[in-house]
Every structure is written in C-alpha cells, then in structure tokens.
Amino acid sequence: TIVVESLQNVQIHGWMDEGGKRAYFIIIGKEKEDYKIWVANLAENRIVEKIKSSFDRFKGLKSNAIRKIYLNSISVGKLTEKGGAGLGLMTIALKADNNVNFDFEKINDQLTLFNLHIKVCAN
C-alpha cells in the first residue's frame, strides 16, 4: 500500500518535463526487523509549503489521531485541483505507524527534490 501510494503521489504531484517525463526513484530495503522505503521526486517549488503543511498536520500524532483526521477528510469530501482529497500522505503515515520523515533540497528557482523516508515494521 505504501509503495502504491508513493508512486501515485509522484504521478499526481511530481514535476513533469516538457517531454512528459518525470524524475523520481523508489528504493525498498530491509534493515534488521524493518523495511525501509525511500522515495524521491522533483516537485515545483510552489507546492513545497503545501506538502510541508500536510505533514505538519499529523507529525507526531498516534495512529488513532491520524485515523480521525483521515476519516474527517473523507467525510468532508473536498477534492484538490489534481482530483485527490489529500489523503495519500495520511495513508502512508497510517500504514507506517507514522514512521515517516521527509526533507526538501532546493534544486533551482523552479524545482525542489522531495525526499520521503518511511520505516515499516516487518513483523
């Protein structure tokens, strides 16, 4: 689920060049008893604050609190301009028990590299 949501987020929100190509990567690994998932893609600078605020909304919360926000978002039913309800990052956080970190690396005046680091218990 996490990998599918991550790829869907890249498809919907990732930057696309003039030729219709996207620059991203996804790496899946295992370390001791955890799976690690790294996802990175280019995003337009103008959406970076929106991504940060989405994460800030549930950062540090327990799964039950995230689930309440998630269910409330579904019941309100507001769609973004790209057609989603903004639930992708919350779904990832729920499935990973909120073991999600992210950072941004500004590339130029137009683009930023968005890095998502997810840890999932293998048991």
CSV table of N, CA and C in Angstrom, one decimal:
chain,number,residue,atom,x,y,z
A,1,THR,N,0.8,-1.2,0.0
A,1,THR,CA,0.0,0.0,0.0
A,1,THR,C,0.9,1.3,0.0
A,2,ILE,N,1.9,1.3,0.8
A,2,ILE,CA,2.8,2.4,0.9
A,2,ILE,C,3.5,2.7,-0.4
A,3,VAL,N,4.0,1.7,-1.1
A,3,VAL,CA,4.7,1.8,-2.3
A,3,VAL,C,3.7,2.4,-3.4
A,4,VAL,N,2.5,1.8,-3.4
A,4,VAL,CA,1.5,2.2,-4.4
A,4,VAL,C,1.1,3.7,-4.2
A,5,GLU,N,0.9,4.1,-2.9
A,5,GLU,CA,0.5,5.5,-2.6
A,5,GLU,C,1.7,6.4,-3.0
A,6,SER,N,2.9,6.0,-2.7
A,6,SER,CA,4.1,6.8,-3.0
A,6,SER,C,4.2,7.0,-4.5
A,7,LEU,N,4.0,6.0,-5.3
A,7,LEU,CA,4.0,6.1,-6.8
A,7,LEU,C,2.9,6.9,-7.3
A,8,GLN,N,1.7,6.8,-6.7
A,8,GLN,CA,0.6,7.6,-7.1
A,8,GLN,C,0.8,9.1,-6.8
A,9,ASN,N,1.4,9.4,-5.6
A,9,ASN,CA,1.8,10.8,-5.3
A,9,ASN,C,2.8,11.4,-6.3
A,10,VAL,N,3.8,10.6,-6.7
A,10,VAL,CA,4.7,11.0,-7.7
A,10,VAL,C,4.0,11.3,-9.0
A,11,GLN,N,3.1,10.4,-9.4
A,11,GLN,CA,2.3,10.6,-10.7
A,11,GLN,C,1.5,11.8,-10.6
A,12,ILE,N,0.8,12.1,-9.5
A,12,ILE,CA,-0.1,13.2,-9.4
A,12,ILE,C,0.6,14.6,-9.2
A,13,HIS,N,1.6,14.5,-8.3
A,13,HIS,CA,2.2,15.8,-7.8
A,13,HIS,C,3.6,16.0,-8.3
A,14,GLY,N,4.3,15.0,-8.9
A,14,GLY,CA,5.7,15.2,-9.3
A,14,GLY,C,5.8,16.1,-10.6
A,15,TRP,N,6.9,16.7,-10.7
A,15,TRP,CA,7.1,17.6,-11.8
A,15,TRP,C,7.4,16.8,-13.1
A,16,MET,N,6.8,17.3,-14.2
A,16,MET,CA,7.0,16.6,-15.5
A,16,MET,C,7.7,17.6,-16.4
A,17,ASP,N,8.7,17.1,-17.1
A,17,ASP,CA,9.4,18.0,-18.1
A,17,ASP,C,8.5,18.2,-19.3
A,18,GLU,N,9.0,19.0,-20.3
A,18,GLU,CA,8.3,19.3,-21.5
A,18,GLU,C,8.0,18.1,-22.4
A,19,GLY,N,8.8,17.0,-22.2
A,19,GLY,CA,8.6,15.8,-23.0
A,19,GLY,C,7.7,14.8,-22.3
A,20,GLY,N,7.1,15.2,-21.1
A,20,GLY,CA,6.2,14.3,-20.4
A,20,GLY,C,6.9,13.3,-19.5
A,21,LYS,N,8.2,13.5,-19.2
A,21,LYS,CA,8.9,12.6,-18.3
A,21,LYS,C,9.0,13.1,-16.9
A,22,ARG,N,9.0,12.2,-15.9
A,22,ARG,CA,9.2,12.5,-14.5
A,22,ARG,C,10.5,12.0,-14.0
A,23,ALA,N,11.1,12.7,-13.1
A,23,ALA,CA,12.3,12.3,-12.5
A,23,ALA,C,12.0,11.9,-11.1
A,24,TYR,N,12.2,10.6,-10.8
A,24,TYR,CA,11.9,10.1,-9.4
A,24,TYR,C,12.6,8.8,-9.2
A,25,PHE,N,12.7,8.3,-7.9
A,25,PHE,CA,13.2,7.0,-7.6
A,25,PHE,C,12.5,6.5,-6.4
A,26,ILE,N,12.5,5.1,-6.3
A,26,ILE,CA,11.9,4.5,-5.1
A,26,ILE,C,12.9,3.3,-4.8
A,27,ILE,N,13.3,3.2,-3.6
A,27,ILE,CA,14.2,2.2,-3.1
A,27,ILE,C,13.5,1.5,-1.9
A,28,ILE,N,13.5,0.1,-2.0
A,28,ILE,CA,12.9,-0.6,-0.9
A,28,ILE,C,14.0,-1.5,-0.3
A,29,GLY,N,14.2,-1.5,1.0
A,29,GLY,CA,15.3,-2.3,1.6
A,29,GLY,C,14.8,-2.9,2.9
A,30,LYS,N,15.6,-3.7,3.5
A,30,LYS,CA,15.3,-4.3,4.8
A,30,LYS,C,16.5,-4.1,5.7
A,31,GLU,N,16.3,-3.7,6.9
A,31,GLU,CA,17.3,-3.5,7.9
A,31,GLU,C,16.8,-4.1,9.2
A,32,LYS,N,17.4,-5.1,9.6
A,32,LYS,CA,17.0,-5.9,10.8
A,32,LYS,C,15.6,-6.3,10.7
A,33,GLU,N,14.7,-5.7,11.5
A,33,GLU,CA,13.3,-6.1,11.5
A,33,GLU,C,12.4,-5.1,10.9
A,34,ASP,N,13.0,-4.2,10.1
A,34,ASP,CA,12.2,-3.1,9.5
A,34,ASP,C,12.4,-3.1,8.0
A,35,TYR,N,11.4,-2.7,7.2
A,35,TYR,CA,11.5,-2.4,5.8
A,35,TYR,C,11.7,-0.9,5.8
A,36,LYS,N,12.6,-0.5,4.9
A,36,LYS,CA,12.8,1.0,4.7
A,36,LYS,C,12.4,1.3,3.2
A,37,ILE,N,11.7,2.4,3.1
A,37,ILE,CA,11.3,2.8,1.7
A,37,ILE,C,11.7,4.2,1.6
A,38,TRP,N,12.5,4.5,0.5
A,38,TRP,CA,12.9,5.8,0.2
A,38,TRP,C,12.3,6.2,-1.2
A,39,VAL,N,11.6,7.3,-1.2
A,39,VAL,CA,11.0,7.8,-2.4
A,39,VAL,C,11.5,9.3,-2.6
A,40,ALA,N,11.9,9.6,-3.8
A,40,ALA,CA,12.3,11.0,-4.1
A,40,ALA,C,11.8,11.4,-5.4
A,41,ASN,N,11.3,12.6,-5.5
A,41,ASN,CA,10.9,13.1,-6.8
A,41,ASN,C,11.0,14.6,-6.9
A,42,LEU,N,11.1,15.1,-8.1
A,42,LEU,CA,11.1,16.6,-8.3
A,42,LEU,C,9.7,17.1,-8.1
A,43,ALA,N,9.6,18.3,-7.4
A,43,ALA,CA,8.4,19.0,-7.3
A,43,ALA,C,8.6,20.4,-7.5
A,44,GLU,N,7.6,21.1,-8.0
A,44,GLU,CA,7.7,22.5,-8.2
A,44,GLU,C,7.7,23.2,-6.9
A,45,ASN,N,8.6,24.3,-6.8
A,45,ASN,CA,8.8,25.0,-5.5
A,45,ASN,C,7.4,25.5,-5.0
A,46,ARG,N,6.5,25.8,-5.8
A,46,ARG,CA,5.3,26.4,-5.4
A,46,ARG,C,4.4,25.5,-4.6
A,47,ILE,N,4.6,24.2,-4.6
A,47,ILE,CA,3.8,23.2,-3.8
A,47,ILE,C,4.6,22.7,-2.6
A,48,VAL,N,5.8,23.1,-2.4
A,48,VAL,CA,6.6,22.7,-1.2
A,48,VAL,C,5.9,23.0,0.1
A,49,GLU,N,5.5,24.2,0.3
A,49,GLU,CA,4.8,24.6,1.5
A,49,GLU,C,3.5,23.8,1.8
A,50,LYS,N,2.8,23.4,0.7
A,50,LYS,CA,1.6,22.6,0.8
A,50,LYS,C,2.0,21.2,1.3
A,51,ILE,N,3.0,20.7,0.8
A,51,ILE,CA,3.5,19.3,1.2
A,51,ILE,C,3.9,19.4,2.7
A,52,LYS,N,4.7,20.4,3.1
A,52,LYS,CA,5.1,20.5,4.5
A,52,LYS,C,3.9,20.7,5.4
A,53,SER,N,2.9,21.5,5.0
A,53,SER,CA,1.8,21.6,5.9
A,53,SER,C,0.9,20.4,6.0
A,54,SER,N,0.9,19.6,4.9
A,54,SER,CA,0.2,18.3,5.0
A,54,SER,C,0.9,17.4,6.0
A,55,PHE,N,2.2,17.3,6.0
A,55,PHE,CA,2.9,16.5,7.0
A,55,PHE,C,2.8,17.1,8.4
A,56,ASP,N,2.9,18.4,8.5
A,56,ASP,CA,2.8,19.0,9.8
A,56,ASP,C,1.5,18.8,10.5
A,57,ARG,N,0.5,18.5,9.7
A,57,ARG,CA,-0.9,18.3,10.2
A,57,ARG,C,-0.9,17.0,11.1
A,58,PHE,N,-0.1,16.0,10.8
A,58,PHE,CA,-0.2,14.8,11.5
A,58,PHE,C,1.2,14.4,12.1
A,59,LYS,N,2.2,15.2,12.0
A,59,LYS,CA,3.5,14.8,12.5
A,59,LYS,C,3.4,14.7,14.0
A,60,GLY,N,4.0,13.6,14.5
A,60,GLY,CA,4.0,13.3,16.0
A,60,GLY,C,2.7,12.7,16.5
A,61,LEU,N,1.7,12.6,15.7
A,61,LEU,CA,0.4,12.0,16.2
A,61,LEU,C,0.5,10.5,16.2
A,62,LYS,N,-0.3,9.9,17.1
A,62,LYS,CA,-0.5,8.5,17.1
A,62,LYS,C,-1.5,8.1,16.0
A,63,SER,N,-1.5,6.8,15.6
A,63,SER,CA,-2.3,6.3,14.5
A,63,SER,C,-3.8,6.6,14.7
A,64,ASN,N,-4.3,6.5,15.9
A,64,ASN,CA,-5.7,6.8,16.2
A,64,ASN,C,-6.1,8.3,15.8
A,65,ALA,N,-5.2,9.2,16.2
A,65,ALA,CA,-5.4,10.6,15.8
A,65,ALA,C,-5.4,10.8,14.3
A,66,ILE,N,-4.4,10.2,13.7
A,66,ILE,CA,-4.3,10.3,12.2
A,66,ILE,C,-5.6,9.7,11.6
A,67,ARG,N,-6.0,8.6,12.1
A,67,ARG,CA,-7.2,8.0,11.5
A,67,ARG,C,-8.4,8.9,11.6
A,68,LYS,N,-8.5,9.6,12.7
A,68,LYS,CA,-9.7,10.6,12.9
A,68,LYS,C,-9.6,11.7,11.8
A,69,ILE,N,-8.4,12.2,11.6
A,69,ILE,CA,-8.2,13.3,10.6
A,69,ILE,C,-8.5,12.7,9.2
A,70,TYR,N,-8.1,11.5,9.0
A,70,TYR,CA,-8.3,10.8,7.7
A,70,TYR,C,-9.8,10.6,7.5
A,71,LEU,N,-10.5,10.1,8.4
A,71,LEU,CA,-12.0,9.9,8.3
A,71,LEU,C,-12.7,11.2,8.1
A,72,ASN,N,-12.3,12.2,8.8
A,72,ASN,CA,-12.9,13.5,8.7
A,72,ASN,C,-12.7,14.1,7.3
A,73,SER,N,-11.5,13.9,6.8
A,73,SER,CA,-11.2,14.4,5.4
A,73,SER,C,-12.0,13.6,4.4
A,74,ILE,N,-12.3,12.4,4.6
A,74,ILE,CA,-13.1,11.6,3.7
A,74,ILE,C,-14.6,12.1,3.7
A,75,SER,N,-15.0,12.3,5.0
A,75,SER,CA,-16.4,12.8,5.1
A,75,SER,C,-16.7,14.2,4.6
A,76,VAL,N,-15.7,15.0,4.6
A,76,VAL,CA,-15.8,16.4,4.1
A,76,VAL,C,-15.8,16.3,2.6
A,77,GLY,N,-15.0,15.4,2.0
A,77,GLY,CA,-15.0,15.1,0.6
A,77,GLY,C,-14.5,16.2,-0.3
A,78,LYS,N,-13.7,17.1,0.1
A,78,LYS,CA,-13.1,18.2,-0.7
A,78,LYS,C,-12.0,17.6,-1.6
A,79,LEU,N,-12.1,17.9,-2.9
A,79,LEU,CA,-11.1,17.4,-3.8
A,79,LEU,C,-10.1,18.6,-4.2
A,80,THR,N,-8.8,18.2,-4.4
A,80,THR,CA,-7.9,19.2,-4.8
A,80,THR,C,-8.0,19.4,-6.3
A,81,GLU,N,-7.2,20.4,-6.8
A,81,GLU,CA,-7.2,20.7,-8.2
A,81,GLU,C,-6.7,19.5,-9.0
A,82,LYS,N,-6.0,18.6,-8.4
A,82,LYS,CA,-5.5,17.4,-9.2
A,82,LYS,C,-6.4,16.3,-9.0
A,83,GLY,N,-7.5,16.5,-8.3
A,83,GLY,CA,-8.5,15.4,-8.2
A,83,GLY,C,-8.5,14.6,-7.0
A,84,GLY,N,-7.4,14.7,-6.1
A,84,GLY,CA,-7.4,13.9,-4.9
A,84,GLY,C,-8.0,14.6,-3.7
A,85,ALA,N,-8.0,13.9,-2.6
A,85,ALA,CA,-8.6,14.6,-1.4
A,85,ALA,C,-7.5,14.8,-0.4
A,86,GLY,N,-6.2,14.7,-0.9
A,86,GLY,CA,-5.1,15.0,0.0
A,86,GLY,C,-4.8,13.9,1.0
A,87,LEU,N,-5.2,12.6,0.7
A,87,LEU,CA,-5.2,11.5,1.7
A,87,LEU,C,-3.9,10.7,1.5
A,88,GLY,N,-3.2,10.8,0.4
A,88,GLY,CA,-2.0,10.0,0.2
A,88,GLY,C,-1.0,9.9,1.3
A,89,LEU,N,-0.6,11.1,1.7
A,89,LEU,CA,0.4,11.2,2.8
A,89,LEU,C,-0.1,10.6,4.1
A,90,MET,N,-1.4,10.9,4.4
A,90,MET,CA,-2.0,10.3,5.6
A,90,MET,C,-2.1,8.8,5.5
A,91,THR,N,-2.4,8.3,4.4
A,91,THR,CA,-2.5,6.8,4.2
A,91,THR,C,-1.1,6.2,4.5
A,92,ILE,N,-0.1,6.8,3.9
A,92,ILE,CA,1.3,6.4,4.2
A,92,ILE,C,1.6,6.4,5.7
A,93,ALA,N,1.3,7.5,6.3
A,93,ALA,CA,1.6,7.7,7.7
A,93,ALA,C,0.8,6.6,8.5
A,94,LEU,N,-0.4,6.4,8.2
A,94,LEU,CA,-1.2,5.3,8.9
A,94,LEU,C,-0.6,4.0,8.8
A,95,LYS,N,-0.3,3.6,7.5
A,95,LYS,CA,0.3,2.3,7.3
A,95,LYS,C,1.7,2.1,7.9
A,96,ALA,N,2.4,3.2,8.0
A,96,ALA,CA,3.8,3.1,8.6
A,96,ALA,C,3.8,3.4,10.1
A,97,ASP,N,2.6,3.5,10.7
A,97,ASP,CA,2.5,3.9,12.1
A,97,ASP,C,3.3,5.2,12.4
A,98,ASN,N,3.2,6.1,11.4
A,98,ASN,CA,3.7,7.4,11.5
A,98,ASN,C,5.3,7.5,11.6
A,99,ASN,N,5.9,6.4,11.1
A,99,ASN,CA,7.4,6.4,11.0
A,99,ASN,C,7.8,6.9,9.6
A,100,VAL,N,7.5,8.2,9.4
A,100,VAL,CA,7.7,8.9,8.2
A,100,VAL,C,8.5,10.2,8.4
A,101,ASN,N,9.5,10.4,7.6
A,101,ASN,CA,10.3,11.6,7.7
A,101,ASN,C,10.5,12.1,6.3
A,102,PHE,N,10.7,13.4,6.1
A,102,PHE,CA,10.9,13.9,4.8
A,102,PHE,C,11.8,15.1,4.9
A,103,ASP,N,12.4,15.5,3.7
A,103,ASP,CA,13.2,16.7,3.6
A,103,ASP,C,13.1,17.2,2.2
A,104,PHE,N,13.5,18.4,2.0
A,104,PHE,CA,13.5,19.1,0.7
A,104,PHE,C,14.9,19.6,0.4
A,105,GLU,N,15.3,19.5,-0.8
A,105,GLU,CA,16.5,20.1,-1.3
A,105,GLU,C,16.2,20.9,-2.5
A,106,LYS,N,16.3,22.2,-2.3
A,106,LYS,CA,16.0,23.1,-3.5
A,106,LYS,C,17.1,23.0,-4.5
A,107,ILE,N,16.6,22.7,-5.8
A,107,ILE,CA,17.5,22.5,-6.9
A,107,ILE,C,17.8,23.8,-7.6
A,108,ASN,N,16.7,24.6,-7.9
A,108,ASN,CA,16.8,25.8,-8.6
A,108,ASN,C,15.6,26.7,-8.3
A,109,ASP,N,15.4,27.8,-9.0
A,109,ASP,CA,14.2,28.6,-8.8
A,109,ASP,C,12.9,28.0,-9.1
A,110,GLN,N,12.9,26.9,-9.8
A,110,GLN,CA,11.6,26.2,-10.1
A,110,GLN,C,11.4,24.9,-9.4
A,111,LEU,N,12.5,24.2,-9.1
A,111,LEU,CA,12.3,22.8,-8.6
A,111,LEU,C,13.0,22.5,-7.3
A,112,THR,N,12.4,21.6,-6.6
A,112,THR,CA,12.9,21.1,-5.3
A,112,THR,C,12.8,19.6,-5.3
A,113,LEU,N,13.9,18.9,-4.8
A,113,LEU,CA,13.8,17.5,-4.6
A,113,LEU,C,13.2,17.1,-3.3
A,114,PHE,N,12.1,16.4,-3.4
A,114,PHE,CA,11.3,16.0,-2.2
A,114,PHE,C,11.7,14.5,-1.9
A,115,ASN,N,12.2,14.4,-0.7
A,115,ASN,CA,12.7,13.0,-0.2
A,115,ASN,C,11.8,12.6,0.9
A,116,LEU,N,11.3,11.4,0.8
A,116,LEU,CA,10.4,10.7,1.7
A,116,LEU,C,11.1,9.5,2.2
A,117,HIS,N,11.2,9.3,3.6
A,117,HIS,CA,11.8,8.2,4.2
A,117,HIS,C,10.7,7.5,5.1
A,118,ILE,N,10.5,6.2,4.8
A,118,ILE,CA,9.4,5.5,5.5
A,118,ILE,C,10.0,4.3,6.1
A,119,LYS,N,9.6,4.0,7.3
A,119,LYS,CA,10.0,2.7,8.0
A,119,LYS,C,8.8,1.9,8.4
A,120,VAL,N,8.8,0.7,8.0
A,120,VAL,CA,7.7,-0.2,8.3
A,120,VAL,C,8.2,-1.4,9.1
A,121,CYS,N,7.6,-1.8,10.2
A,121,CYS,CA,7.9,-3.0,10.9
A,121,CYS,C,7.6,-4.2,10.1
A,122,ALA,N,8.6,-5.1,9.9
A,122,ALA,CA,8.5,-6.3,9.1
A,122,ALA,C,7.6,-7.3,9.8
A,123,ASN,N,7.3,-7.2,11.0
A,123,ASN,CA,6.5,-8.2,11.7
A,123,ASN,C,5.1,-7.9,11.7
